Coordinates of C-alpha atoms and ligand atoms in Angstrom, one line a residue:
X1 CA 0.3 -36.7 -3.0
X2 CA -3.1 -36.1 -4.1
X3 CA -4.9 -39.3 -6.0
X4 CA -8.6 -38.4 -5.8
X5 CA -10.5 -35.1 -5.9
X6 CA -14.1 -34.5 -5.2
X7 CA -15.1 -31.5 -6.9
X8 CA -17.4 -30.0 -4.8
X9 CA -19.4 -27.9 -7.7
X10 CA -21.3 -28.4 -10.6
X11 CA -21.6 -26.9 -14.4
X12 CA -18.8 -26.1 -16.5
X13 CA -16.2 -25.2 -13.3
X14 CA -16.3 -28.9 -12.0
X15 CA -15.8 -30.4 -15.6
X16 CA -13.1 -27.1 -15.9
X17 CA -11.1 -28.6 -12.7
X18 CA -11.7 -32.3 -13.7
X19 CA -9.9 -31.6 -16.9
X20 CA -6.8 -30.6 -15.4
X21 CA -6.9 -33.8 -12.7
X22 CA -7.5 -36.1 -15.3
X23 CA -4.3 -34.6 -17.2
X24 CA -2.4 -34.7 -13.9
X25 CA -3.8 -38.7 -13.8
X26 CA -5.9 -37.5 -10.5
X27 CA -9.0 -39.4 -10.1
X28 CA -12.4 -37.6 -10.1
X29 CA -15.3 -38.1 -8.2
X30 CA -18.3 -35.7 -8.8
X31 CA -21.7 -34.9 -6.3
X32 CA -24.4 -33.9 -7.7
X33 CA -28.0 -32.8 -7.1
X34 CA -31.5 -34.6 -7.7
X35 CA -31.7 -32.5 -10.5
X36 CA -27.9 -32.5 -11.8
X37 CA -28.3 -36.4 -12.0
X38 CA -27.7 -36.3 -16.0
X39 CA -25.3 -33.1 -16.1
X40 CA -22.0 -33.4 -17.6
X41 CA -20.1 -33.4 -14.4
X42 CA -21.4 -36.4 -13.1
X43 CA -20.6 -38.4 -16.6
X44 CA -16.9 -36.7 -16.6
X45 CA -15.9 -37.8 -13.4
X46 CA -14.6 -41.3 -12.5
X47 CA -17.2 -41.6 -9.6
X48 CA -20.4 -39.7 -8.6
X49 CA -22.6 -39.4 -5.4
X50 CA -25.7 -38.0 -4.9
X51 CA -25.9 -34.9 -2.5
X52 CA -29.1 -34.0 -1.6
X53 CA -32.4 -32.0 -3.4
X54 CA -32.3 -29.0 -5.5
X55 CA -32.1 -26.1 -3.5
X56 CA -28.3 -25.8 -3.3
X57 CA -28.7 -25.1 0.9
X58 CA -29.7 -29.0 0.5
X59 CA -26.9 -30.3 -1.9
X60 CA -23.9 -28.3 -2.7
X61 CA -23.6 -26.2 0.4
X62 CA -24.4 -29.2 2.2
X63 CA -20.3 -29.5 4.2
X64 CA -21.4 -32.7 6.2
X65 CA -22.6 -35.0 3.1
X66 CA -19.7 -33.6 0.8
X67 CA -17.3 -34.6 3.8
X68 CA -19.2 -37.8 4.2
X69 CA -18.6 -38.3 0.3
X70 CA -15.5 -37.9 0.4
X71 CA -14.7 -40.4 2.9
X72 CA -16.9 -42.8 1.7
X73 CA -15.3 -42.2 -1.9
X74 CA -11.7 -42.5 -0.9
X75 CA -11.1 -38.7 -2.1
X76 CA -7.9 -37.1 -0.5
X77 CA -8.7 -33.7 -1.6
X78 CA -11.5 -31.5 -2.2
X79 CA -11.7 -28.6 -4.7
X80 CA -14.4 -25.9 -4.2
X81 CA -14.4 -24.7 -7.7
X82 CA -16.3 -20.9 -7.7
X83 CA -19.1 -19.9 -5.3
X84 CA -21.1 -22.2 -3.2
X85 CA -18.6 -23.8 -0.5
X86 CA -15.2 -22.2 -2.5
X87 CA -14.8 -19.4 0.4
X88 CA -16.0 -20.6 3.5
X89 CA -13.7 -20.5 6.0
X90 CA -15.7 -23.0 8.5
X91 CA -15.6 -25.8 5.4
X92 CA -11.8 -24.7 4.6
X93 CA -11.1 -25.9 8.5
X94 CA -13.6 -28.6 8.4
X95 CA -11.6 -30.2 5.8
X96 CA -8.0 -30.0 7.6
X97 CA -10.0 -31.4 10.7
X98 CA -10.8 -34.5 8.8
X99 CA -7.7 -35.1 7.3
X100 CA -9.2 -33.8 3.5
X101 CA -6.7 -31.5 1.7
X102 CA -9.1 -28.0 0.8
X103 CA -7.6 -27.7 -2.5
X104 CA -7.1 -23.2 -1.5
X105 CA -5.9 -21.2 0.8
X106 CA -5.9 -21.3 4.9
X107 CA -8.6 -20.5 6.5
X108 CA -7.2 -17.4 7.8
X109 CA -6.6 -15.9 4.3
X110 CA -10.4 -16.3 3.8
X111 CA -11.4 -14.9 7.3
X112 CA -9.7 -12.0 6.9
X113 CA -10.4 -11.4 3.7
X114 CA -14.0 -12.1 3.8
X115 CA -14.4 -9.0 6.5
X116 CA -14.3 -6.0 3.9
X117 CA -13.2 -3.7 7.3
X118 CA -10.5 -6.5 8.6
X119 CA -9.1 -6.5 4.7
X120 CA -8.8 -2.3 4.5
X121 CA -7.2 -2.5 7.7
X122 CA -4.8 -5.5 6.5
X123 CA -3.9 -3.7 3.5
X124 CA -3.2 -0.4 5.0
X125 CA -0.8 -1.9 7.6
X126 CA 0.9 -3.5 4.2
X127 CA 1.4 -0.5 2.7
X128 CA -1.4 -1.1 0.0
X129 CA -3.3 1.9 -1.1
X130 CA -7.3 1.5 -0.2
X131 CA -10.0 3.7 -1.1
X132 CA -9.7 6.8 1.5
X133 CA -12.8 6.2 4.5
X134 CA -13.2 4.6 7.9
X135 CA -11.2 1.4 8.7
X136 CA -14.0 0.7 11.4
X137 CA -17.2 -0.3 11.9
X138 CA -19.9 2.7 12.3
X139 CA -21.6 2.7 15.3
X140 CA -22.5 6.5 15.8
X141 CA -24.3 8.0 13.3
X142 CA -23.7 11.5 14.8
X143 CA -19.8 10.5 13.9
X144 CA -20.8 9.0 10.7
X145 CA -21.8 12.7 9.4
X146 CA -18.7 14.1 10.8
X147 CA -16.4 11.5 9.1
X148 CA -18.1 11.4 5.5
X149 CA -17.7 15.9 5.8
X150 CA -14.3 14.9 6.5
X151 CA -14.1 13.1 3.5
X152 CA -16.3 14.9 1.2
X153 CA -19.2 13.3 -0.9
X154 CA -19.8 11.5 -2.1
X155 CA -19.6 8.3 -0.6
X156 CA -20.4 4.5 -0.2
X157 CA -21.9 2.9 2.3
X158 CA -20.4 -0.9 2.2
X159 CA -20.9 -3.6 4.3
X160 CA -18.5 -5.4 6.3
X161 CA -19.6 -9.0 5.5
X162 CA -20.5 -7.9 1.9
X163 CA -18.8 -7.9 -1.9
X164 CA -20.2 -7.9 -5.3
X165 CA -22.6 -5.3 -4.5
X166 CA -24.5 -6.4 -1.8
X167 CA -25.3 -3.9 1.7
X168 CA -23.9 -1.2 -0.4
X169 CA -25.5 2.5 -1.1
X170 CA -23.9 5.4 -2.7
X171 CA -24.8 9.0 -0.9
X172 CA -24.9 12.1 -2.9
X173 CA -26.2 14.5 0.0
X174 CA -26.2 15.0 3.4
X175 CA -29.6 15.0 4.2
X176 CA -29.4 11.3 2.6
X177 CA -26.5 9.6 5.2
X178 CA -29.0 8.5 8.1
X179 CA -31.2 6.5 5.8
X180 CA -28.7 5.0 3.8
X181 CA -26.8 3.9 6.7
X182 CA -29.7 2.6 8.2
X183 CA -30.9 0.7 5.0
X184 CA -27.4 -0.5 3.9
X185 CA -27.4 -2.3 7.9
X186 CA -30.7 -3.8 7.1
X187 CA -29.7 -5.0 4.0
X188 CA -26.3 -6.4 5.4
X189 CA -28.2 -8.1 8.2
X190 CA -30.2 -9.4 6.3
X191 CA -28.2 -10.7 3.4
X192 CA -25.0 -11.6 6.2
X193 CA -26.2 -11.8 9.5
X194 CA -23.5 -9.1 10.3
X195 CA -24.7 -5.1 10.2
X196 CA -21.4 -3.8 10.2
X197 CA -21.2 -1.1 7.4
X198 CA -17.9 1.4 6.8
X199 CA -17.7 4.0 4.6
X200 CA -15.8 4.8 1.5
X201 CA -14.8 7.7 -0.7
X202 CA -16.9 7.4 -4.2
X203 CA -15.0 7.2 -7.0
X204 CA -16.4 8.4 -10.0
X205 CA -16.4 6.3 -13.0
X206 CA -14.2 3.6 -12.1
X207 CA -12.5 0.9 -14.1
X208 CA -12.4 -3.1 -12.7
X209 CA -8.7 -4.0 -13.1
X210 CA -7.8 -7.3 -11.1
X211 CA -4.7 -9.1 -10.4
X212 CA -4.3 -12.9 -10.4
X213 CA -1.9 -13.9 -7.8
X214 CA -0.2 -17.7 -7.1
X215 CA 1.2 -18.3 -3.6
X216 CA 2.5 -21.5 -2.6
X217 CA 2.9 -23.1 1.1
X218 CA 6.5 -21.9 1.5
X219 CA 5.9 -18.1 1.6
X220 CA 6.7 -17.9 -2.2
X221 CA 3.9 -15.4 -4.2
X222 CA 3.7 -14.1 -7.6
X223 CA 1.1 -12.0 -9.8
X224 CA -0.3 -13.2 -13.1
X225 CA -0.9 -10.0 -14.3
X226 CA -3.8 -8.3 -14.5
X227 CA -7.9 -8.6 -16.1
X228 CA -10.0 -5.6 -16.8
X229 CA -13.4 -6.5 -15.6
X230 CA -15.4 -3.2 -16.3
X231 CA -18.1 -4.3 -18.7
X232 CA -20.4 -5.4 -15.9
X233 CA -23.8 -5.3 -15.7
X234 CA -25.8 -5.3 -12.3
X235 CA -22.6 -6.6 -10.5
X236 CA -22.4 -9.4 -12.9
X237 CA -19.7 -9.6 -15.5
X238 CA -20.1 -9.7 -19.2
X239 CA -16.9 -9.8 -20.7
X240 CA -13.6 -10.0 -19.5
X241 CA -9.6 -9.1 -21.0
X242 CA -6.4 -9.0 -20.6
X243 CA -4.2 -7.6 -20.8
X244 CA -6.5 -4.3 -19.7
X245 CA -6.4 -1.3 -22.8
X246 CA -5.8 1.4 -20.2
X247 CA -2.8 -0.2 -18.1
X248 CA 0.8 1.3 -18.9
X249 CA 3.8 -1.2 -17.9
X250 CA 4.8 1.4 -15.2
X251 CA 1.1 1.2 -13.3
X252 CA 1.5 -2.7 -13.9
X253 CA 4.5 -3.0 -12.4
X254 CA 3.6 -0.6 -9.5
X255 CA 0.1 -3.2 -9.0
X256 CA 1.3 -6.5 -9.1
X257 CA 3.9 -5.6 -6.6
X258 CA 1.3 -4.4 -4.5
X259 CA -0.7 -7.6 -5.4
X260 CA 1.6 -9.4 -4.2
X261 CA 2.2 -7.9 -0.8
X262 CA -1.8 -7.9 -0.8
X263 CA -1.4 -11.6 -0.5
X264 CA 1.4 -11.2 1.5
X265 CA -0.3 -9.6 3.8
X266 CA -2.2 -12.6 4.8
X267 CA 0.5 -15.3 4.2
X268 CA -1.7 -16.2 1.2
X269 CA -1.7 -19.6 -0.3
X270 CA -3.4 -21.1 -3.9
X271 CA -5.2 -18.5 -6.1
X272 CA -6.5 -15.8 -5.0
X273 CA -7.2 -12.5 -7.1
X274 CA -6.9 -8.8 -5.9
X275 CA -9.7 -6.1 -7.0
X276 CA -8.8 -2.8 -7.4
X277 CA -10.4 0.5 -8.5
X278 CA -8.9 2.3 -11.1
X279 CA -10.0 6.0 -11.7
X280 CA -9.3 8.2 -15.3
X281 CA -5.5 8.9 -14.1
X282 CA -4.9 5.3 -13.2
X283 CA -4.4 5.9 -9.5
X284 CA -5.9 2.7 -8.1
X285 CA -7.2 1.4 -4.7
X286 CA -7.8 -2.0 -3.0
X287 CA -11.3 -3.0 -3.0
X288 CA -11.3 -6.8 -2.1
X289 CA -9.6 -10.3 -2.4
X290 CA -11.2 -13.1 -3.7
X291 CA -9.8 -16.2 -2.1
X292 CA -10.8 -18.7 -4.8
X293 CA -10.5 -19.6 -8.6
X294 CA -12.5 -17.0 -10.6
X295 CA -14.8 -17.4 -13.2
X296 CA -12.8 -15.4 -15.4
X297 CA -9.3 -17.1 -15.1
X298 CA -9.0 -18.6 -18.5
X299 CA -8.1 -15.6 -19.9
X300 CA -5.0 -15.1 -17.9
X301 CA -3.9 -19.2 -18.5
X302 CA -4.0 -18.5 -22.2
X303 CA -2.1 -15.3 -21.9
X304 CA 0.6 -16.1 -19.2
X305 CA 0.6 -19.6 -20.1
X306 CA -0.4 -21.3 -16.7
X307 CA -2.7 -24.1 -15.9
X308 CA -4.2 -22.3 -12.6
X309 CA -6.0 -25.7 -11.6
X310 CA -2.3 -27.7 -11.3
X311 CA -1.2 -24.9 -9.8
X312 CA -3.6 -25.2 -7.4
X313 CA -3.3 -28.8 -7.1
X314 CA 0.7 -28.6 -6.9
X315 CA 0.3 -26.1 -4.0
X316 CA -2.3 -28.0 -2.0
X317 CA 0.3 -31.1 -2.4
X318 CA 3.2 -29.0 -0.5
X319 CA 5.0 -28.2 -3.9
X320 CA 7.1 -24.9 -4.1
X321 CA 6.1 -22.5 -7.1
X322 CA 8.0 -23.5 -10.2
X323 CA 8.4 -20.2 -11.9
X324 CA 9.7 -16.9 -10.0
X325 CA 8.1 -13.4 -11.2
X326 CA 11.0 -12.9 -13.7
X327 CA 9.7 -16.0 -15.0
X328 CA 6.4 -15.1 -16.3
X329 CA 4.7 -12.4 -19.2
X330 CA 2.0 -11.8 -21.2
X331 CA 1.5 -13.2 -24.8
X332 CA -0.8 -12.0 -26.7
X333 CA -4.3 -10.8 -25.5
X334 CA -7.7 -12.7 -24.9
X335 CA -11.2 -12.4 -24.0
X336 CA -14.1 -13.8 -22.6
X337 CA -17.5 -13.6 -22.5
X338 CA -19.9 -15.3 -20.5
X339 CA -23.1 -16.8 -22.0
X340 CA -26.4 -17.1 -19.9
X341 CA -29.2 -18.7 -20.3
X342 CA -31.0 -15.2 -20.3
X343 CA -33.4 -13.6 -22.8
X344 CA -31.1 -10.4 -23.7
X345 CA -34.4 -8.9 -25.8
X346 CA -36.5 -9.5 -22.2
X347 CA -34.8 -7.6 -19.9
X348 CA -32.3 -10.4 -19.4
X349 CA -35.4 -12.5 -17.9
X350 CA -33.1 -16.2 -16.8
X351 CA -34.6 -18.5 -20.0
X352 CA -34.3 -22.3 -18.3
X353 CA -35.2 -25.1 -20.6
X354 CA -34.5 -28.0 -22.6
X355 CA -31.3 -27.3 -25.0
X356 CA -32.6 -28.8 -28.7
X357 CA -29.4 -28.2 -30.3
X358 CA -25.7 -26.8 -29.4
X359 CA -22.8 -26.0 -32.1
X360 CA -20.0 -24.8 -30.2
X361 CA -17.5 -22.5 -32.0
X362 CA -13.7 -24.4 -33.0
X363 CA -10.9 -23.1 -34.3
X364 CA -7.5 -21.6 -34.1
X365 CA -7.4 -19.7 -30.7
X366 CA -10.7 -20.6 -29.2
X367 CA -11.6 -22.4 -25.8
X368 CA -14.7 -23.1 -25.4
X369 CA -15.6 -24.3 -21.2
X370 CA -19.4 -25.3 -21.0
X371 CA -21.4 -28.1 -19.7
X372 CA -24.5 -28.1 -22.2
X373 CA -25.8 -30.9 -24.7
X374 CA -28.2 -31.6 -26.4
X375 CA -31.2 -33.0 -24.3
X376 CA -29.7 -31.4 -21.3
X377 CA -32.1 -29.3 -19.1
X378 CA -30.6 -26.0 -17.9
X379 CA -32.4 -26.3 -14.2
X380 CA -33.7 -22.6 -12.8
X381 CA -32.3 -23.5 -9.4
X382 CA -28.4 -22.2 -10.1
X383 CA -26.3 -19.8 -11.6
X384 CA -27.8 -19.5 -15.6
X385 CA -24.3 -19.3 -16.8
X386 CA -24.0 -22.0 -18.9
X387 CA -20.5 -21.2 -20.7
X388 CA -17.8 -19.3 -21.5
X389 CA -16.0 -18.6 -24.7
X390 CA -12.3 -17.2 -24.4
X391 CA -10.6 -16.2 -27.7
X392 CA -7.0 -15.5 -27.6
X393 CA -5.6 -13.4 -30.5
X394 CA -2.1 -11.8 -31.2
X395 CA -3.5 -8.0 -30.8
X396 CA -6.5 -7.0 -29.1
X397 CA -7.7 -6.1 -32.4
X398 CA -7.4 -10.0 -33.5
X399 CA -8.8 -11.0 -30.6
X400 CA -11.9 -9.0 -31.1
X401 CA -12.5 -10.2 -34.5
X402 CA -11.9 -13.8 -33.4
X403 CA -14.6 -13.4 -30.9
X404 CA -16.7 -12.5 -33.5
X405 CA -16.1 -15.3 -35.6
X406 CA -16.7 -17.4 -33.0
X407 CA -19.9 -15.7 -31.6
X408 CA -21.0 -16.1 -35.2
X409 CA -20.9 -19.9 -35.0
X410 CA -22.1 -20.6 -32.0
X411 CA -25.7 -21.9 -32.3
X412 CA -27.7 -22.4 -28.9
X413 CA -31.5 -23.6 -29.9
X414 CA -34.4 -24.8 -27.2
X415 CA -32.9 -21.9 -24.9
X416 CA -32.4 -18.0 -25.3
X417 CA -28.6 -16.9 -24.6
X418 CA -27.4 -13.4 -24.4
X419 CA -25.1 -14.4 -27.6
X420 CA -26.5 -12.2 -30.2
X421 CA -26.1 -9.5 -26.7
X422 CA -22.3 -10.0 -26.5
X423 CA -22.0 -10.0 -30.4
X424 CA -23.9 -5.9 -30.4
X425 CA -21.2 -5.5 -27.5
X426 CA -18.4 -6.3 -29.9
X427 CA -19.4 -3.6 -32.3
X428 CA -19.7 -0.4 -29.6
X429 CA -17.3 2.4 -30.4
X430 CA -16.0 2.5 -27.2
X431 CA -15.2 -1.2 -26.7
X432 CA -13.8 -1.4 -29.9
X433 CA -11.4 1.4 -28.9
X434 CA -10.6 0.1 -25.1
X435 CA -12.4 3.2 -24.0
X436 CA -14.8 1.9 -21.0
X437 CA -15.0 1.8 -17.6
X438 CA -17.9 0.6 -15.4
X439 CA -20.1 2.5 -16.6
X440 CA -20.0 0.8 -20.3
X441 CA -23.2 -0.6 -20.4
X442 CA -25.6 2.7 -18.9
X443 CA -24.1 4.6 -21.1
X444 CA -23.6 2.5 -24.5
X445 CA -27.7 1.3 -24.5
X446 CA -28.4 3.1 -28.0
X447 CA -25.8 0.3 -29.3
X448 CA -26.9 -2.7 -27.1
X449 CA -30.9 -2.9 -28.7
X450 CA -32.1 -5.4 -30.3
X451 CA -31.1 -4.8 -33.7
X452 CA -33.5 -5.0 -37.7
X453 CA -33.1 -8.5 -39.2
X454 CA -30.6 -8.8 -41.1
X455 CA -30.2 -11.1 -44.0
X456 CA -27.1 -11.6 -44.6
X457 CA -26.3 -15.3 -45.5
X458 CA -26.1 -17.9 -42.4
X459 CA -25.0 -21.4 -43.0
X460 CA -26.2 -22.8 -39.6
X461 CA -27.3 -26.3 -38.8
X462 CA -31.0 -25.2 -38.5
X463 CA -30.5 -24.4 -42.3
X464 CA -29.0 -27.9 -43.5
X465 CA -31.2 -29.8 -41.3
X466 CA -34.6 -28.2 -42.6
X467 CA -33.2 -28.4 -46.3
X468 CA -32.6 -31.9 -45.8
X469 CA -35.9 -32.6 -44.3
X470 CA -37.6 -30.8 -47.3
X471 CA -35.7 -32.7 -49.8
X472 CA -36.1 -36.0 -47.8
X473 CA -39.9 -34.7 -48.1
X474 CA -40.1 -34.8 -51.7
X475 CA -38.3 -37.4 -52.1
X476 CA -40.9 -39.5 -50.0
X477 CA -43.7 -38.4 -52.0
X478 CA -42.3 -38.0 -55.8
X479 CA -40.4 -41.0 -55.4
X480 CA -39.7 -41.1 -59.2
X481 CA -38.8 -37.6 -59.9
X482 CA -35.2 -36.5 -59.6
X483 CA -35.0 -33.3 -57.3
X484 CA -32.6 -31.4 -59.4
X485 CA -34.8 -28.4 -59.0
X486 CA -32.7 -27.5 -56.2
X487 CA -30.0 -29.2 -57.0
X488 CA -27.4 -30.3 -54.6
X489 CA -27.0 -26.1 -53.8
X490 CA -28.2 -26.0 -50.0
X491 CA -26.6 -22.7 -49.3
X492 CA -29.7 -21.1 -51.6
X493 CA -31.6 -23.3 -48.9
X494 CA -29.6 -21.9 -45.8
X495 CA -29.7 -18.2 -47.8
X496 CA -33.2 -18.0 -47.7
X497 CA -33.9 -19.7 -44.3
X498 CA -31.3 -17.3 -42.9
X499 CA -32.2 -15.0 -40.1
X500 CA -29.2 -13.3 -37.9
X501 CA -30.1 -11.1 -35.8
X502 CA -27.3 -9.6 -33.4
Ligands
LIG601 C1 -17.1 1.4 -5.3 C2 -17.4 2.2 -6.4 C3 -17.0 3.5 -6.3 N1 -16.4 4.0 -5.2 N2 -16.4 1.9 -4.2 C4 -19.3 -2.6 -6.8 C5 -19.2 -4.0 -6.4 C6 -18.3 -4.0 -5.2 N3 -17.3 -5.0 -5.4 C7 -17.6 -2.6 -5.2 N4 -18.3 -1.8 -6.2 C8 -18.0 -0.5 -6.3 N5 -17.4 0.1 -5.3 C9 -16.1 3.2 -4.2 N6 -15.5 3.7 -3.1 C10 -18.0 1.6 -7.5 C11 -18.3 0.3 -7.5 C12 -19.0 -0.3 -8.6 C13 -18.4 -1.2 -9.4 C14 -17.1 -1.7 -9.1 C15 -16.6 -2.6 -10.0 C16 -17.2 -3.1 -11.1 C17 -18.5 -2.6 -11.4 C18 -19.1 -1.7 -10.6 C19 -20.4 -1.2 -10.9 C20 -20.9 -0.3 -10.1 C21 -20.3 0.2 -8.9

């Protein structure tokens, strides 16, 4: 059984996974970056190791000196976390071939997976509906025009070795299909090393629903239900629900079964999560499998009830599943929204720096998973996410007004975040009504600008402080005079010191 992990990431994930070891009464031992040598991570953990500069090509993608780390720590396991080493097939097998358990699935499941063209043609031997196109590479382009008149445009150009956006073009007319094939190959070369591009039929204005699955080591697999993951903006998600406001139990039903044989397909083990595009009439198609913990997850562990991390764990230790299908529902819904160190009034330019002050939201129904505090530098060198609030409430209406609430208190100084972003997002018609697909953002900008000052009373910490300080002031240089001017009332302080703007 699994004593010691080495989380093999940094930020709120490796602190996320920590949690859930030190429950389990798992060791931790964290690595960490020249310039990750005060982050939160490395005072969690039981143990930490430096990795390397920086750049994460000299730290945390570094396989060899994690390995060595882990060794050298005593670790018996290794979780990935999200991004950075999480699917890598070549570090999956490095693991197994010194003897370190790669807390996810095989190596196979990521392989085939990872090859967009390998997957569609996985899926449609397992009876899993994919977006209509080619299920191989193009090589011809003279074919290329025949197939995509087969189809019909328009189309996308994908590439093999891609996801999240990347090597892919979307062609409206003919006369544009030789260029776009020729600069979606560039790209993927490029971006992958690998050229191979397919094509796909373009649906319109889809909607992001994905599937959480659990598989365990003894061909056991189940579904966790589903997220709706449309409000994305440049490939990168904003907020995130579940259950979805469009789903019907029937289409449910009808996609976690397919989920399921998804990761069936590839004898999947851990977590993994199935994308799918869903059009208007909810007819829905594979679009990838992520073979790792997600960013997102929280928001299905507060509604089904799991801890995804000791599941994780539990698999990697040999353990059979210990609920069936039957066994599991959905409570409730939540939400989450992500929170960057971005200037949302700047055209989201990334806003590193030196956080001066942090109140996190608390409360009934709130998590809060972050890594920030006060002093802490948010580097420029990684991912500017820097946490995630997750709100679960008994009706999406409640849930919404939660996150609210909680957007309301939570006080970031020294950086910009896009909170006051996400809080406009709460108040668009069409959110508020579970009306959105992927197109949500493009089309909801009149209700996303900056908004006038408004004055309405704010309470926050800023407020006390600088009252105090005044008062503190006076007291310092009228030594003998009472302050009963202002009393002892520092909301009239806080009132007029108030500026919220959201
Ligand atoms: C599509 C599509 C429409 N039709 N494929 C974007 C990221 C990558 N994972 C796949 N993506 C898309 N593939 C076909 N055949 C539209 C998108 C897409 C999208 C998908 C999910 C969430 C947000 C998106 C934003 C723009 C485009």
């Amino acid at each position: 059984m699994i004593k010691k992990v080495l989380v093999a990431n940094r930020g709120e994930i490796a602190i996320r996974v920590m949690r859930s070891c030190r429950e389990m009464g798992i060791e931790t031992v964290a690595v960490y970056s020249d310039v990750d040598r005060k982050a939160m991570h490395v005072r969690y953990a039981d143990d930490a190791y430096p990795i390397g500069p920086a750049p994460s090509s000299e730290s945390y993608l570094r396989m060899d000196k994690i390995i060595e780390v882990a060794k050298l720590s005593g670790a018996d396991a290794i979780h990935p976390g999200y991004g950075f080493l999480s699917e890598n097939a070549r570090f999956a097998e490095l693991c197994q071939k010194e003897g370190i358990i790669f807390i996810g699935p095989s190596p196979y499941a990521i392989n085939t997976m990872g090859d967009k063209i390998t997957a569609r043609k996985t899926m449609i031997a397992a009876g899993v509906p994919v977006v209509p196109g080619t299920t191989e590479p193009i090589r011809d382009i003279k074919k290329a025009i025949e197939v995509i008149k087969g189809i019909g445009l328009p189309v996308m150009i994908k590439a093999s070795a891609g996801g999240g956006g990347k090597g892919m073009r979307l062609v409206k007319r003919e006369e544009d299909i030789v260029n776009a094939v020729s600069s979606a190959r560039s790209e993927a070369k490029a971006s992958f090393g690998d050229d191979a591009v397919y094509i796909e039929k373009y649906i319109s204005s889809p909607h992001h629903i994905e599937f959480q699955v659990l598989g365990d080591q003894h061909g056991n697999i189940v579904h966790l239900f589903e997220r709706e993951c449309s409000v994305q903006r440049r490939h990168q998600k904003v907020v995130e629900e579940t259950p979805s406001p469009i789903m019907t139990p029937e289409v449910r039903m009808k996609m976690g079964a397919d989920a399921v044989a998804a990761a069936r397909a590839v004898d999947y083990y851990g977590a993994g999560t199935i994308e799918f595009i869903v059009d208007d009439n909810l007819n829905y198609y594979f679009l990838e499998m992520n073979t790792r913990l997600q960013v997102e997850h929280p928001i299905t562990e507060r509604v089904v009830g799991v801890d995804l991390v000791k599941q994780q764990i539990n698999i990697a230790n040999g353990l059979p599943l210990e609920f069936k299908q039957e066994d599991l529902s959905q409570n409730g819904h939540a939400i989450e929204v992500r929170i960057y160190a971005e200037d949302p009034d700047n055209n989201f330019m990334p806003s590193p720096g030196i956080i001066k002050h942090i109140t996190e939201p608390l409360g009934l129904g709130v998590r809060h998973d972050g890594y920030a505090y006060v002093g802490y530098e948010i580097p420029m060198y990684y991912d500017p996410m820097i946490s995630k609030l997750i709100v679960w409430g008994e009706t999406r209406k409640d849930a919404i007004a939660r996150l609210k609430r909680a957007l309301y208190a939570y006080k970031i100084t020294g950086v910009k975040t896009s909170i006051p972003y996400l809080h406009r997002i709460m108040e668009v018609p069409a959110f508020i009504e579970g009306r959105y697909n992927t197109h949500f953002i493009e089309e909801n900008q009149q209700y996303l600008q900056p908004r006038a000052v408004c004055t309405e009373r704010c309470m926050d910490v800023a407020a006390i402080t600088a009252f105090v300080d005044y008062i503190t002031k006076l007291e310092r240089l009228q030594p003998d005079k009472p302050q009963k001017h202002l009393g002892n009332n520092w909301k009239d302080f806080g009132r007029k010191r108030s500026v919220l703007r959201f």
